[in-house]
PDB file of C-alpha atoms and ligand atoms in Angstrom:
ATOM      1  CA  UNK A   1    -144.051  -3.961  -8.157  1.00 89.00           C
ATOM      2  CA  UNK A   2    -140.689  -2.248  -7.257  1.00 93.00           C
ATOM      3  CA  UNK A   3    -137.743  -2.904  -4.648  1.00 95.00           C
ATOM      4  CA  UNK A   4    -134.936  -0.460  -4.258  1.00 97.00           C
ATOM      5  CA  UNK A   5    -131.607  -1.542  -2.732  1.00 97.00           C
ATOM      6  CA  UNK A   6    -128.587   0.494  -2.157  1.00 97.00           C
ATOM      7  CA  UNK A   7    -125.159  -0.765  -2.902  1.00 96.00           C
ATOM      8  CA  UNK A   8    -123.180   2.218  -1.758  1.00 96.00           C
ATOM      9  CA  UNK A   9    -122.780   4.406  -4.801  1.00 97.00           C
ATOM     10  CA  UNK A  10    -124.940   2.086  -6.795  1.00 98.00           C
ATOM     11  CA  UNK A  11    -128.797   1.885  -6.438  1.00 98.00           C
ATOM     12  CA  UNK A  12    -130.581  -1.307  -7.524  1.00 98.00           C
ATOM     13  CA  UNK A  13    -134.090  -1.219  -8.855  1.00 97.00           C
ATOM     14  CA  UNK A  14    -135.912  -4.628  -8.851  1.00 96.00           C
ATOM     15  CA  UNK A  15    -139.068  -4.403 -11.026  1.00 93.00           C
ATOM     16  CA  UNK A  16    -141.774  -7.229 -10.955  1.00 87.00           C
ATOM     17  CA  UNK A  17    -145.139  -7.871 -12.382  1.00 76.00           C
ATOM     18  CA  UNK A  18    -147.624  -7.492  -9.750  1.00 71.00           C
ATOM     19  CA  UNK A  19    -150.118 -10.497  -9.697  1.00 70.00           C
ATOM     20  CA  UNK A  20    -152.517 -10.229  -6.659  1.00 69.00           C
ATOM     21  CA  UNK A  21    -150.186  -8.571  -4.342  1.00 73.00           C
ATOM     22  CA  UNK A  22    -147.122 -10.533  -5.349  1.00 72.00           C
ATOM     23  CA  UNK A  23    -144.174  -9.764  -7.637  1.00 66.00           C
ATOM     24  CA  UNK A  24    -143.222 -12.022 -10.409  1.00 68.00           C
ATOM     25  CA  UNK A  25    -140.775 -12.154 -13.519  1.00 78.00           C
ATOM     26  CA  UNK A  26    -138.334  -9.728 -11.904  1.00 87.00           C
ATOM     27  CA  UNK A  27    -135.952  -7.655 -13.905  1.00 93.00           C
ATOM     28  CA  UNK A  28    -133.128  -5.357 -12.514  1.00 96.00           C
ATOM     29  CA  UNK A  29    -131.980  -1.720 -13.215  1.00 97.00           C
ATOM     30  CA  UNK A  30    -129.127   0.192 -11.719  1.00 98.00           C
ATOM     31  CA  UNK A  31    -128.484   3.698 -11.098  1.00 98.00           C
ATOM     32  CA  UNK A  32    -124.974   5.459 -10.561  1.00 98.00           C
ATOM     33  CA  UNK A  33    -125.431   9.151  -9.962  1.00 97.00           C
ATOM     34  CA  UNK A  34    -127.552  10.576 -12.937  1.00 97.00           C
ATOM     35  CA  UNK A  35    -126.801   7.286 -15.074  1.00 98.00           C
ATOM     36  CA  UNK A  36    -129.691   4.737 -15.261  1.00 98.00           C
ATOM     37  CA  UNK A  37    -128.489   1.306 -16.630  1.00 98.00           C
ATOM     38  CA  UNK A  38    -131.608  -0.326 -18.226  1.00 98.00           C
ATOM     39  CA  UNK A  39    -135.258   0.903 -17.601  1.00 97.00           C
ATOM     40  CA  UNK A  40    -137.021  -2.109 -16.690  1.00 95.00           C
ATOM     41  CA  UNK A  41    -140.372  -3.468 -18.123  1.00 93.00           C
ATOM     42  CA  UNK A  42    -143.239  -1.323 -19.461  1.00 92.00           C
ATOM     43  CA  UNK A  43    -145.742  -2.977 -16.910  1.00 90.00           C
ATOM     44  CA  UNK A  44    -143.961  -1.168 -14.108  1.00 92.00           C
ATOM     45  CA  UNK A  45    -142.888   1.927 -15.830  1.00 94.00           C
ATOM     46  CA  UNK A  46    -145.199   4.314 -14.187  1.00 95.00           C
ATOM     47  CA  UNK A  47    -144.166   2.943 -10.670  1.00 95.00           C
ATOM     48  CA  UNK A  48    -140.532   3.236 -11.782  1.00 96.00           C
ATOM     49  CA  UNK A  49    -140.991   6.870 -12.896  1.00 97.00           C
ATOM     50  CA  UNK A  50    -142.569   7.782  -9.647  1.00 97.00           C
ATOM     51  CA  UNK A  51    -139.620   6.452  -7.810  1.00 96.00           C
ATOM     52  CA  UNK A  52    -137.041   8.305  -9.832  1.00 97.00           C
ATOM     53  CA  UNK A  53    -139.248  11.782  -9.568  1.00 96.00           C
ATOM     54  CA  UNK A  54    -136.659  13.405  -7.383  1.00 96.00           C
ATOM     55  CA  UNK A  55    -133.552  12.151  -9.265  1.00 96.00           C
ATOM     56  CA  UNK A  56    -131.876  14.253 -11.770  1.00 96.00           C
ATOM     57  CA  UNK A  57    -131.242  11.640 -14.660  1.00 97.00           C
ATOM     58  CA  UNK A  58    -128.463  12.597 -17.235  1.00 96.00           C
ATOM     59  CA  UNK A  59    -128.764   9.475 -19.345  1.00 98.00           C
ATOM     60  CA  UNK A  60    -130.029   5.916 -19.831  1.00 98.00           C
ATOM     61  CA  UNK A  61    -127.896   3.254 -21.218  1.00 98.00           C
ATOM     62  CA  UNK A  62    -129.576   0.072 -22.396  1.00 98.00           C
ATOM     63  CA  UNK A  63    -127.598  -3.155 -21.913  1.00 98.00           C
ATOM     64  CA  UNK A  64    -129.833  -4.605 -24.850  1.00 97.00           C
ATOM     65  CA  UNK A  65    -133.171  -4.222 -26.235  1.00 96.00           C
ATOM     66  CA  UNK A  66    -135.152  -7.139 -24.674  1.00 94.00           C
ATOM     67  CA  UNK A  67    -138.384  -5.787 -23.569  1.00 91.00           C
ATOM     68  CA  UNK A  68    -137.636  -6.171 -19.702  1.00 93.00           C
ATOM     69  CA  UNK A  69    -134.597  -3.790 -20.241  1.00 96.00           C
ATOM     70  CA  UNK A  70    -136.109  -0.869 -22.302  1.00 97.00           C
ATOM     71  CA  UNK A  71    -139.786  -0.665 -20.773  1.00 96.00           C
ATOM     72  CA  UNK A  72    -139.583   2.889 -19.331  1.00 97.00           C
ATOM     73  CA  UNK A  73    -137.276   4.462 -21.983  1.00 97.00           C
ATOM     74  CA  UNK A  74    -140.153   6.099 -23.799  1.00 97.00           C
ATOM     75  CA  UNK A  75    -141.879   7.199 -20.598  1.00 97.00           C
ATOM     76  CA  UNK A  76    -138.967   8.762 -19.004  1.00 98.00           C
ATOM     77  CA  UNK A  77    -137.823  10.588 -22.095  1.00 98.00           C
ATOM     78  CA  UNK A  78    -141.370  11.911 -22.644  1.00 97.00           C
ATOM     79  CA  UNK A  79    -141.178  13.229 -19.150  1.00 96.00           C
ATOM     80  CA  UNK A  80    -137.764  14.547 -19.171  1.00 96.00           C
ATOM     81  CA  UNK A  81    -137.351  16.165 -22.867  1.00 92.00           C
ATOM     82  CA  UNK A  82    -133.822  15.965 -24.135  1.00 90.00           C
ATOM     83  CA  UNK A  83    -132.976  12.766 -21.784  1.00 97.00           C
ATOM     84  CA  UNK A  84    -130.127  11.054 -23.496  1.00 98.00           C
ATOM     85  CA  UNK A  85    -130.655   7.471 -24.120  1.00 98.00           C
ATOM     86  CA  UNK A  86    -127.724   5.351 -25.547  1.00 98.00           C
ATOM     87  CA  UNK A  87    -127.372   1.727 -26.737  1.00 98.00           C
ATOM     88  CA  UNK A  88    -125.438  -0.457 -29.078  1.00 98.00           C
ATOM     89  CA  UNK A  89    -125.960   0.703 -32.840  1.00 98.00           C
ATOM     90  CA  UNK A  90    -127.967  -2.531 -33.656  1.00 97.00           C
ATOM     91  CA  UNK A  91    -130.503  -1.550 -30.754  1.00 97.00           C
ATOM     92  CA  UNK A  92    -131.504   1.838 -32.244  1.00 97.00           C
ATOM     93  CA  UNK A  93    -134.138   0.396 -34.795  1.00 97.00           C
ATOM     94  CA  UNK A  94    -135.777  -1.577 -32.021  1.00 96.00           C
ATOM     95  CA  UNK A  95    -135.853   1.333 -29.454  1.00 97.00           C
ATOM     96  CA  UNK A  96    -137.290   3.605 -32.122  1.00 96.00           C
ATOM     97  CA  UNK A  97    -140.183   1.105 -32.990  1.00 94.00           C
ATOM     98  CA  UNK A  98    -140.365  -1.618 -30.487  1.00 91.00           C
ATOM     99  CA  UNK A  99    -143.711  -3.210 -31.652  1.00 88.00           C
ATOM    100  CA  UNK A 100    -142.559  -3.424 -35.372  1.00 87.00           C
ATOM    101  CA  UNK A 101    -138.936  -4.430 -34.773  1.00 84.00           C
ATOM    102  CA  UNK A 102    -139.418  -6.772 -31.883  1.00 83.00           C
ATOM    103  CA  UNK A 103    -142.698  -8.597 -31.842  1.00 79.00           C
ATOM    104  CA  UNK A 104    -143.363 -10.149 -28.595  1.00 74.00           C
ATOM    105  CA  UNK A 105    -144.692 -13.578 -27.629  1.00 77.00           C
ATOM    106  CA  UNK A 106    -147.853 -13.682 -25.520  1.00 79.00           C
ATOM    107  CA  UNK A 107    -145.814 -14.593 -22.371  1.00 73.00           C
ATOM    108  CA  UNK A 108    -143.469 -11.769 -22.892  1.00 78.00           C
ATOM    109  CA  UNK A 109    -146.536  -9.200 -23.305  1.00 76.00           C
ATOM    110  CA  UNK A 110    -148.060 -10.671 -20.118  1.00 75.00           C
ATOM    111  CA  UNK A 111    -144.938 -10.636 -17.979  1.00 75.00           C
ATOM    112  CA  UNK A 112    -143.373  -7.354 -19.175  1.00 80.00           C
ATOM    113  CA  UNK A 113    -145.571  -5.499 -21.588  1.00 80.00           C
ATOM    114  CA  UNK A 114    -144.693  -3.590 -24.688  1.00 87.00           C
ATOM    115  CA  UNK A 115    -141.981  -0.957 -24.369  1.00 91.00           C
ATOM    116  CA  UNK A 116    -142.763   2.474 -25.900  1.00 92.00           C
ATOM    117  CA  UNK A 117    -140.419   4.146 -28.639  1.00 95.00           C
ATOM    118  CA  UNK A 118    -137.635   6.553 -27.799  1.00 96.00           C
ATOM    119  CA  UNK A 119    -134.904   8.266 -29.597  1.00 96.00           C
ATOM    120  CA  UNK A 120    -131.436   6.830 -28.792  1.00 97.00           C
ATOM    121  CA  UNK A 121    -127.901   7.476 -29.707  1.00 98.00           C
ATOM    122  CA  UNK A 122    -125.410   4.809 -30.751  1.00 98.00           C
ATOM    123  CA  UNK A 123    -122.525   3.649 -28.275  1.00 98.00           C
ATOM    124  CA  UNK A 124    -119.161   2.449 -29.727  1.00 98.00           C
ATOM    125  CA  UNK A 125    -117.266  -0.501 -28.216  1.00 98.00           C
ATOM    126  CA  UNK A 126    -114.842   0.980 -25.775  1.00 98.00           C
ATOM    127  CA  UNK A 127    -116.470   4.248 -25.379  1.00 98.00           C
ATOM    128  CA  UNK A 128    -116.407   5.730 -21.979  1.00 98.00           C
ATOM    129  CA  UNK A 129    -119.591   7.007 -20.299  1.00 98.00           C
ATOM    130  CA  UNK A 130    -119.429   9.562 -17.416  1.00 96.00           C
ATOM    131  CA  UNK A 131    -121.545   9.069 -14.173  1.00 97.00           C
ATOM    132  CA  UNK A 132    -120.505  11.784 -11.811  1.00 94.00           C
ATOM    133  CA  UNK A 133    -116.901  11.390 -11.042  1.00 95.00           C
ATOM    134  CA  UNK A 134    -117.037   7.904 -12.392  1.00 97.00           C
ATOM    135  CA  UNK A 135    -116.206   6.501 -15.930  1.00 98.00           C
ATOM    136  CA  UNK A 136    -117.920   3.243 -17.441  1.00 98.00           C
ATOM    137  CA  UNK A 137    -116.432   1.622 -20.282  1.00 98.00           C
ATOM    138  CA  UNK A 138    -118.862  -0.149 -22.793  1.00 98.00           C
ATOM    139  CA  UNK A 139    -117.784  -3.688 -23.682  1.00 98.00           C
ATOM    140  CA  UNK A 140    -119.497  -5.227 -26.737  1.00 98.00           C
ATOM    141  CA  UNK A 141    -120.750  -8.566 -25.713  1.00 98.00           C
ATOM    142  CA  UNK A 142    -122.927 -10.258 -28.109  1.00 98.00           C
ATOM    143  CA  UNK A 143    -124.880 -13.616 -27.762  1.00 97.00           C
ATOM    144  CA  UNK A 144    -127.604 -13.115 -25.415  1.00 96.00           C
ATOM    145  CA  UNK A 145    -128.726 -10.615 -28.271  1.00 95.00           C
ATOM    146  CA  UNK A 146    -126.824  -9.056 -31.072  1.00 96.00           C
ATOM    147  CA  UNK A 147    -126.914  -5.654 -29.473  1.00 97.00           C
ATOM    148  CA  UNK A 148    -125.598  -6.540 -25.972  1.00 98.00           C
ATOM    149  CA  UNK A 149    -123.205  -4.536 -24.099  1.00 98.00           C
ATOM    150  CA  UNK A 150    -121.848  -4.741 -20.648  1.00 98.00           C
ATOM    151  CA  UNK A 151    -120.464  -1.621 -18.743  1.00 98.00           C
ATOM    152  CA  UNK A 152    -117.089  -1.576 -16.570  1.00 98.00           C
ATOM    153  CA  UNK A 153    -116.072   1.082 -14.003  1.00 98.00           C
ATOM    154  CA  UNK A 154    -112.474   0.561 -13.741  1.00 96.00           C
ATOM    155  CA  UNK A 155    -111.639   2.744 -10.577  1.00 97.00           C
ATOM    156  CA  UNK A 156    -114.438   0.619  -8.518  1.00 98.00           C
ATOM    157  CA  UNK A 157    -113.984  -2.585 -10.336  1.00 98.00           C
ATOM    158  CA  UNK A 158    -117.737  -2.816 -11.083  1.00 98.00           C
ATOM    159  CA  UNK A 159    -119.231  -4.731 -14.052  1.00 98.00           C
ATOM    160  CA  UNK A 160    -122.896  -4.587 -14.966  1.00 98.00           C
ATOM    161  CA  UNK A 161    -123.468  -7.535 -17.013  1.00 98.00           C
ATOM    162  CA  UNK A 162    -127.198  -7.031 -18.277  1.00 97.00           C
ATOM    163  CA  UNK A 163    -128.383 -10.601 -19.175  1.00 96.00           C
ATOM    164  CA  UNK A 164    -125.098 -11.950 -20.218  1.00 97.00           C
ATOM    165  CA  UNK A 165    -124.271 -13.169 -16.946  1.00 95.00           C
ATOM    166  CA  UNK A 166    -127.097 -13.920 -14.241  1.00 89.00           C
ATOM    167  CA  UNK A 167    -125.455 -17.079 -12.821  1.00 84.00           C
ATOM    168  CA  UNK A 168    -126.670 -20.682 -12.769  1.00 84.00           C
ATOM    169  CA  UNK A 169    -126.227 -23.817 -15.052  1.00 88.00           C
ATOM    170  CA  UNK A 170    -128.271 -23.215 -18.282  1.00 90.00           C
ATOM    171  CA  UNK A 171    -130.353 -26.162 -19.317  1.00 92.00           C
ATOM    172  CA  UNK A 172    -132.422 -24.109 -21.778  1.00 91.00           C
ATOM    173  CA  UNK A 173    -132.036 -21.166 -24.017  1.00 91.00           C
ATOM    174  CA  UNK A 174    -134.445 -18.681 -25.696  1.00 89.00           C
ATOM    175  CA  UNK A 175    -134.703 -18.863 -29.610  1.00 88.00           C
ATOM    176  CA  UNK A 176    -132.394 -16.682 -31.324  1.00 88.00           C
ATOM    177  CA  UNK A 177    -129.498 -16.606 -28.685  1.00 92.00           C
ATOM    178  CA  UNK A 178    -126.062 -17.751 -29.961  1.00 96.00           C
ATOM    179  CA  UNK A 179    -124.575 -19.737 -27.150  1.00 97.00           C
ATOM    180  CA  UNK A 180    -120.960 -19.868 -28.656  1.00 97.00           C
ATOM    181  CA  UNK A 181    -121.073 -16.043 -28.755  1.00 97.00           C
ATOM    182  CA  UNK A 182    -122.363 -15.886 -25.297  1.00 97.00           C
ATOM    183  CA  UNK A 183    -119.205 -18.133 -24.341  1.00 98.00           C
ATOM    184  CA  UNK A 184    -117.060 -15.782 -26.059  1.00 98.00           C
ATOM    185  CA  UNK A 185    -118.522 -12.865 -24.394  1.00 98.00           C
ATOM    186  CA  UNK A 186    -118.268 -14.382 -20.939  1.00 98.00           C
ATOM    187  CA  UNK A 187    -114.426 -14.902 -21.660  1.00 98.00           C
ATOM    188  CA  UNK A 188    -114.137 -11.225 -22.522  1.00 98.00           C
ATOM    189  CA  UNK A 189    -115.637  -9.855 -19.257  1.00 97.00           C
ATOM    190  CA  UNK A 190    -113.771 -12.627 -17.332  1.00 97.00           C
ATOM    191  CA  UNK A 191    -110.596 -10.986 -18.289  1.00 96.00           C
ATOM    192  CA  UNK A 192    -111.360  -7.688 -16.373  1.00 97.00           C
ATOM    193  CA  UNK A 193    -110.436  -7.341 -12.603  1.00 97.00           C
ATOM    194  CA  UNK A 194    -114.020  -7.246 -10.957  1.00 97.00           C
ATOM    195  CA  UNK A 195    -114.641  -6.548  -7.294  1.00 98.00           C
ATOM    196  CA  UNK A 196    -118.672  -6.343  -7.783  1.00 98.00           C
ATOM    197  CA  UNK A 197    -120.683  -7.822 -10.566  1.00 98.00           C
ATOM    198  CA  UNK A 198    -124.074  -6.482 -10.996  1.00 98.00           C
ATOM    199  CA  UNK A 199    -126.387  -8.628 -13.235  1.00 97.00           C
ATOM    200  CA  UNK A 200    -129.529  -7.841 -15.052  1.00 94.00           C
ATOM    201  CA  UNK A 201    -131.548 -10.015 -12.778  1.00 89.00           C
ATOM    202  CA  UNK A 202    -130.266 -12.443  -9.770  1.00 89.00           C
ATOM    203  CA  UNK A 203    -128.097 -11.463  -6.868  1.00 94.00           C
ATOM    204  CA  UNK A 204    -125.152  -9.048  -6.779  1.00 97.00           C
ATOM    205  CA  UNK A 205    -121.754 -10.965  -6.596  1.00 96.00           C
ATOM    206  CA  UNK A 206    -118.508  -9.927  -4.912  1.00 97.00           C
ATOM    207  CA  UNK A 207    -115.242 -11.421  -6.296  1.00 95.00           C
ATOM    208  CA  UNK A 208    -117.043 -13.090  -9.148  1.00 96.00           C
ATOM    209  CA  UNK A 209    -114.013 -14.507 -11.070  1.00 95.00           C
ATOM    210  CA  UNK A 210    -114.368 -18.027 -10.012  1.00 96.00           C
ATOM    211  CA  UNK A 211    -118.179 -18.149 -10.587  1.00 96.00           C
ATOM    212  CA  UNK A 212    -117.550 -16.705 -14.201  1.00 96.00           C
ATOM    213  CA  UNK A 213    -114.949 -19.222 -14.808  1.00 97.00           C
ATOM    214  CA  UNK A 214    -117.243 -21.964 -13.594  1.00 96.00           C
ATOM    215  CA  UNK A 215    -119.786 -20.975 -16.082  1.00 97.00           C
ATOM    216  CA  UNK A 216    -117.623 -20.671 -18.908  1.00 97.00           C
ATOM    217  CA  UNK A 217    -116.154 -24.164 -18.225  1.00 97.00           C
ATOM    218  CA  UNK A 218    -119.798 -25.638 -17.678  1.00 97.00           C
ATOM    219  CA  UNK A 219    -120.968 -24.212 -21.086  1.00 97.00           C
ATOM    220  CA  UNK A 220    -117.950 -25.236 -23.088  1.00 97.00           C
ATOM    221  CA  UNK A 221    -117.832 -28.596 -21.564  1.00 97.00           C
ATOM    222  CA  UNK A 222    -121.669 -29.058 -22.514  1.00 97.00           C
ATOM    223  CA  UNK A 223    -121.192 -27.909 -25.861  1.00 97.00           C
ATOM    224  CA  UNK A 224    -118.298 -30.408 -26.453  1.00 97.00           C
ATOM    225  CA  UNK A 225    -120.460 -33.166 -25.259  1.00 98.00           C
ATOM    226  CA  UNK A 226    -123.396 -32.085 -27.618  1.00 97.00           C
ATOM    227  CA  UNK A 227    -121.042 -32.020 -30.768  1.00 97.00           C
ATOM    228  CA  UNK A 228    -119.571 -35.359 -29.700  1.00 97.00           C
ATOM    229  CA  UNK A 229    -123.034 -37.142 -29.283  1.00 97.00           C
ATOM    230  CA  UNK A 230    -123.973 -35.556 -32.633  1.00 96.00           C
ATOM    231  CA  UNK A 231    -120.955 -37.026 -34.179  1.00 96.00           C
ATOM    232  CA  UNK A 232    -121.915 -40.386 -32.842  1.00 97.00           C
ATOM    233  CA  UNK A 233    -125.184 -39.922 -34.775  1.00 96.00           C
ATOM    234  CA  UNK A 234    -127.428 -39.603 -31.806  1.00 96.00           C
ATOM    235  CA  UNK A 235    -130.765 -37.740 -32.455  1.00 95.00           C
ATOM    236  CA  UNK A 236    -131.610 -34.414 -31.040  1.00 94.00           C
ATOM    237  CA  UNK A 237    -134.114 -36.273 -28.548  1.00 94.00           C
ATOM    238  CA  UNK A 238    -131.456 -38.552 -27.447  1.00 95.00           C
ATOM    239  CA  UNK A 239    -128.865 -35.837 -26.800  1.00 96.00           C
ATOM    240  CA  UNK A 240    -131.597 -33.807 -25.037  1.00 94.00           C
ATOM    241  CA  UNK A 241    -132.199 -36.682 -22.570  1.00 94.00           C
ATOM    242  CA  UNK A 242    -128.604 -37.647 -22.060  1.00 95.00           C
ATOM    243  CA  UNK A 243    -127.223 -34.089 -21.212  1.00 96.00           C
ATOM    244  CA  UNK A 244    -130.253 -31.762 -20.253  1.00 94.00           C
ATOM    245  CA  UNK A 245    -132.544 -33.831 -18.306  1.00 91.00           C
ATOM    246  CA  UNK A 246    -136.423 -33.953 -18.215  1.00 90.00           C
ATOM    247  CA  UNK A 247    -138.937 -31.131 -19.350  1.00 89.00           C
ATOM    248  CA  UNK A 248    -138.828 -27.749 -17.668  1.00 90.00           C
ATOM    249  CA  UNK A 249    -141.457 -25.413 -16.386  1.00 87.00           C
ATOM    250  CA  UNK A 250    -140.201 -22.580 -18.441  1.00 86.00           C
ATOM    251  CA  UNK A 251    -140.878 -24.574 -21.610  1.00 88.00           C
ATOM    252  CA  UNK A 252    -144.612 -24.881 -20.783  1.00 86.00           C
ATOM    253  CA  UNK A 253    -144.737 -21.044 -19.767  1.00 83.00           C
ATOM    254  CA  UNK A 254    -143.121 -19.908 -22.954  1.00 84.00           C
ATOM    255  CA  UNK A 255    -144.596 -22.449 -25.507  1.00 85.00           C
ATOM    256  CA  UNK A 256    -141.193 -23.654 -26.054  1.00 84.00           C
ATOM    257  CA  UNK A 257    -139.687 -20.520 -26.939  1.00 87.00           C
ATOM    258  CA  UNK A 258    -137.228 -21.060 -24.080  1.00 87.00           C
ATOM    259  CA  UNK A 259    -136.262 -24.539 -23.963  1.00 93.00           C
ATOM    260  CA  UNK A 260    -133.556 -27.417 -23.913  1.00 95.00           C
ATOM    261  CA  UNK A 261    -134.136 -27.867 -27.824  1.00 94.00           C
ATOM    262  CA  UNK A 262    -132.985 -24.221 -28.600  1.00 94.00           C
ATOM    263  CA  UNK A 263    -129.864 -24.543 -26.484  1.00 95.00           C
ATOM    264  CA  UNK A 264    -128.984 -27.712 -28.480  1.00 96.00           C
ATOM    265  CA  UNK A 265    -129.672 -26.194 -31.877  1.00 95.00           C
ATOM    266  CA  UNK A 266    -127.531 -23.143 -30.709  1.00 96.00           C
ATOM    267  CA  UNK A 267    -124.680 -25.435 -29.809  1.00 96.00           C
ATOM    268  CA  UNK A 268    -125.082 -27.209 -33.130  1.00 95.00           C
ATOM    269  CA  UNK A 269    -124.982 -23.898 -35.101  1.00 92.00           C
ATOM    270  CA  UNK A 270    -128.564 -24.168 -36.118  1.00 87.00           C
ATOM    271  CA  UNK A 271    -130.511 -20.862 -36.024  1.00 69.00           C
ATOM    272  CA  UNK A 272    -134.009 -20.729 -34.500  1.00 64.00           C
ATOM    273  CA  UNK A 273    -136.423 -17.948 -34.045  1.00 62.00           C
TER     274      UNK A 273
HETATM  275 ZN1   ZN B 301    -132.410 -10.316 -22.241  1.00 79.21          ZN
END
């Protein structure tokens, strides 16, 4: 299922899994001139490719390699030989062989599907990418994944944040994310003068500074509270109850892969996969 929304010079594509005529598990891509920022999920790749058939694409840039952001890479590159695909250097092995490099849990296969392989080129932090007359700067923003980047267009004040910022007050985190790195990356992007923020899902924001600051403050405050309770000798279950509330639906659907416990572990510096 695909919805297309114009935002002036930016076109937004929302891709969702179709179950009985309704869309679920949406993910978002954007196009600026011939530049596509992310390519959605494999389950909707055919429909997405159809929607782009009259568009002259010059390049795809992936904000990171989660399967709901790279799903149509392989299809679009096969259909358009020579289509340039770029991503952070750590993303390249995953893009070349997603099945081997990024095994998917059942819920991820069901919601988004297996991406197909593609050939991609590395992007450097600070590199400038052309999109028509516009210029987008690569900002390395790890934490949500080690290969995450954002893109900033200085003339317009646009910021494309992938999954680094999608709003909300997190009570859960997926295994493998680094919450302290996420906070540092949010601080990095909060320094830019942004007029419009285009997230990898959720709504587009105008003048997002206050919301970015609020998110940073919330996460830092939560992290300090987690560490304080741990110093007091509280158990993980006690900290969870005190700070993060009751069970969440996402914990059931993902069989615990996305959970309050992983958020706590990340704050405590314990890695989890
Ligand atoms: Zn992601």
